[in-house]
Amino acid sequence: MTEQPKTPSRDIDDPDLLRTQAREGIEKSAAELRKTKVPIATEPPTVYRP
Amino acid sequence: MVTRTRARREAKRADAALRRGDKRPLLGVPYGAKDLLAAKGAPTTWGAPPFRDQTFDSDATAIRKLDRAGAVLAAKLAMVELAGGGGYRYPSASLQGPGLNPWNTERWSGGSSSGSAAAVAGGLVPYALGSETSGSIGTPSAYCGITGVRPTYGLVSRHGAMALSWTLDKIGPMARTADDAALVLAAIAGADPNDPTSSGKRFRALDPSSVRARLPRLRVAFAEEDIIDHASPEAKDALERGVDEFRRIAPTFVRATLPEDLPYGPMVGTVYGAEGATIFAELIEGDRFEELIDARQKAGLRAALDIRARDYLQAMRLRARLSAAFTDLFKEADVILSVGRAITATLIAQPLDAPGVTASNPPPSKRPGNIGLIPAGNLAGLPAIFFPCGFASDGMPVGLQLVGPAFSEPLLLAIVSAYQRETDHHSKRPGEPAQELEPAATI
């Protein structure tokens, strides 16, 4: 039986990792939002009030 | 931070008024305010090192209204830096350090209104002002075993409060009881020409007897999976007992749940992410940004500057759909009952993005029920009251939340007042002999 190489662990607070995770989080949220369809034919007018 | 000079001045004024026979209910009663509310004579740090020396020469409207009611501002209370809008990893993300839970100081008091909840639960002040963008009154209220009210968007002026999200922020009372919270809400609610989002509506408490007569017919939406599928093993029994007690005062339970196809976590995160990053853009791109404490929060704020207009607007479109869904739900039910938080207060050193800590995005393997009620209720601008319902097996408080249609605060507070007349969870204090703490569990 061969010994499996250990995956090098990374500090969860590493700034580079955090930056990557934050960007990925935003993209993941965007994908979720875009997945949810809004029927434009019945969508009410925008909410801007002068 | 104790506002000694101001508190003494206001207390003397209250003493004089009391001698004259003034009977206003909040006259002379001390309180604390979350440190995102401007108050003359004290720093307003927003919990963040870059603003440690910030002062304002005027009071936030909510503080000014309490001043008019004769209340005594005794303290500015600790909070998560910038109300945590970047998504923080640790409870220590605060200029004042992590909020310690009076029930067990190895646990967090919750955030971002950390000090407001801890001060009330610890008996330092009878009530405090907190704020909620998505969960910042609810979570600390649940973790600390107090009664917190998230008002309808626009009921309480936000003038003089740090803005994290123009379309989500709310200011509300955190107290020991619903009756106390009602007194505070009556004082701070109402029109404010300085806040264009102010609704102009006031809060008036309902006559308790009229509510008692209505309780048997009150339709309470409840989804059992909120507890069965989502509650931690420590919290489950106490939450179930709390629901059973609630059912004794309002027995007409109906099944009604939030739409399952709306991504509540991404919706609320995108809205406050985009709005918060815009509000703090100058800070984020400036020299003092690195002074913020929490590395994850810094990464989150920076990344949120790049949220696309398309995605922000899509989240806002889905908010409109969510509001319509709530309107339909409230045809079948008068109020929605759910857990305040499905878990008990986390350990101070525990990362908040550990699995099981957030309930905004339940795992797909679990029935969602109404577990997304905190982000959903905030997105729709609906009022909620969080109230204690007992203690978990780890000795920490647990609580429930009740959500109603916009401006239904009188009903929500009256219902919880009735619950609190039949129970004594709200009267428990940290350190009482009956409170036996077991060793804190790791999650």
PDB file of C-alpha atoms in Angstrom, chain A residues 11-15 17-40 43-44 47, chain B residues 89-90 261-263 265-267 269-270 295-296 299-300 302-308 310-312 314-315 317-318 320-321 351 353:
ATOM      1  CA  ASP A  11      -4.403  28.979   6.350  1.00  0.00           C
ATOM      2  CA  ILE A  12      -8.119  29.778   6.075  1.00  0.00           C
ATOM      3  CA  ASP A  13      -7.295  33.418   6.791  1.00  0.00           C
ATOM      4  CA  ASP A  14      -4.745  33.717   3.998  1.00  0.00           C
ATOM      5  CA  PRO A  15      -5.564  37.043   2.249  1.00  0.00           C
ATOM      6  CA  LEU A  17      -7.381  32.743  -0.513  1.00  0.00           C
ATOM      7  CA  LEU A  18      -9.941  35.080   1.034  1.00  0.00           C
ATOM      8  CA  ARG A  19      -9.906  37.344  -2.015  1.00  0.00           C
ATOM      9  CA  THR A  20     -10.449  34.364  -4.281  1.00  0.00           C
ATOM     10  CA  GLN A  21     -13.251  33.037  -2.073  1.00  0.00           C
ATOM     11  CA  ALA A  22     -14.957  36.436  -1.923  1.00  0.00           C
ATOM     12  CA  ARG A  23     -14.916  36.787  -5.711  1.00  0.00           C
ATOM     13  CA  GLU A  24     -16.151  33.220  -6.116  1.00  0.00           C
ATOM     14  CA  GLY A  25     -18.919  33.901  -3.618  1.00  0.00           C
ATOM     15  CA  ILE A  26     -20.162  36.845  -5.641  1.00  0.00           C
ATOM     16  CA  GLU A  27     -20.112  34.822  -8.852  1.00  0.00           C
ATOM     17  CA  LYS A  28     -21.957  31.971  -7.150  1.00  0.00           C
ATOM     18  CA  SER A  29     -24.627  34.362  -5.891  1.00  0.00           C
ATOM     19  CA  ALA A  30     -24.925  35.913  -9.357  1.00  0.00           C
ATOM     20  CA  ALA A  31     -25.426  32.488 -10.897  1.00  0.00           C
ATOM     21  CA  GLU A  32     -28.167  31.694  -8.360  1.00  0.00           C
ATOM     22  CA  LEU A  33     -29.911  34.986  -9.043  1.00  0.00           C
ATOM     23  CA  ARG A  34     -29.784  34.551 -12.806  1.00  0.00           C
ATOM     24  CA  LYS A  35     -31.145  31.017 -12.519  1.00  0.00           C
ATOM     25  CA  THR A  36     -34.362  32.406 -11.077  1.00  0.00           C
ATOM     26  CA  LYS A  37     -36.485  33.665 -13.925  1.00  0.00           C
ATOM     27  CA  VAL A  38     -38.755  36.691 -13.745  1.00  0.00           C
ATOM     28  CA  PRO A  39     -41.621  36.675 -16.270  1.00  0.00           C
ATOM     29  CA  ILE A  40     -41.157  40.034 -17.977  1.00  0.00           C
ATOM     30  CA  GLU A  43     -43.546  42.225 -14.324  1.00  0.00           C
ATOM     31  CA  PRO A  44     -44.804  45.442 -12.741  1.00  0.00           C
ATOM     32  CA  VAL A  47     -40.327  51.358  -8.402  1.00  0.00           C
TER      33      VAL A  47
ATOM     34  CA  ARG B  89     -15.328  35.378   9.749  1.00  0.00           C
ATOM     35  CA  TYR B  90     -14.781  35.903  13.488  1.00  0.00           C
ATOM     36  CA  ASP B 261     -37.387  28.791  -5.650  1.00  0.00           C
ATOM     37  CA  LEU B 262     -36.046  32.101  -4.364  1.00  0.00           C
ATOM     38  CA  PRO B 263     -32.360  32.250  -3.339  1.00  0.00           C
ATOM     39  CA  GLY B 265     -29.059  34.263   0.835  1.00  0.00           C
ATOM     40  CA  PRO B 266     -27.739  35.387  -2.572  1.00  0.00           C
ATOM     41  CA  MET B 267     -30.534  37.973  -2.822  1.00  0.00           C
ATOM     42  CA  GLY B 269     -26.059  39.318   0.139  1.00  0.00           C
ATOM     43  CA  THR B 270     -26.099  40.906  -3.290  1.00  0.00           C
ATOM     44  CA  ALA B 295      -9.537  39.798   6.845  1.00  0.00           C
ATOM     45  CA  ARG B 296     -12.585  38.072   5.376  1.00  0.00           C
ATOM     46  CA  ALA B 299     -11.944  40.704   1.122  1.00  0.00           C
ATOM     47  CA  GLY B 300     -15.745  40.732   0.973  1.00  0.00           C
ATOM     48  CA  ARG B 302     -13.402  44.787  -1.884  1.00  0.00           C
ATOM     49  CA  ALA B 303     -15.034  42.086  -3.979  1.00  0.00           C
ATOM     50  CA  ALA B 304     -18.497  43.626  -3.529  1.00  0.00           C
ATOM     51  CA  LEU B 305     -17.333  46.745  -5.378  1.00  0.00           C
ATOM     52  CA  ASP B 306     -17.485  44.601  -8.493  1.00  0.00           C
ATOM     53  CA  ILE B 307     -21.041  43.309  -8.101  1.00  0.00           C
ATOM     54  CA  ARG B 308     -22.646  43.909 -11.463  1.00  0.00           C
ATOM     55  CA  ARG B 310     -27.374  43.325 -13.661  1.00  0.00           C
ATOM     56  CA  ASP B 311     -27.131  41.132 -10.571  1.00  0.00           C
ATOM     57  CA  TYR B 312     -28.106  43.848  -8.086  1.00  0.00           C
ATOM     58  CA  GLN B 314     -32.033  41.028 -10.575  1.00  0.00           C
ATOM     59  CA  ALA B 315     -31.980  40.716  -6.781  1.00  0.00           C
ATOM     60  CA  ARG B 317     -36.660  42.206  -9.118  1.00  0.00           C
ATOM     61  CA  LEU B 318     -36.781  39.039  -7.084  1.00  0.00           C
ATOM     62  CA  ALA B 320     -40.679  42.321  -5.681  1.00  0.00           C
ATOM     63  CA  ARG B 321     -41.642  38.706  -6.332  1.00  0.00           C
ATOM     64  CA  PRO B 351     -15.314  30.803  12.377  1.00  0.00           C
ATOM     65  CA  ASP B 353     -18.612  30.548   8.008  1.00  0.00           C
TER      66      ASP B 353
END
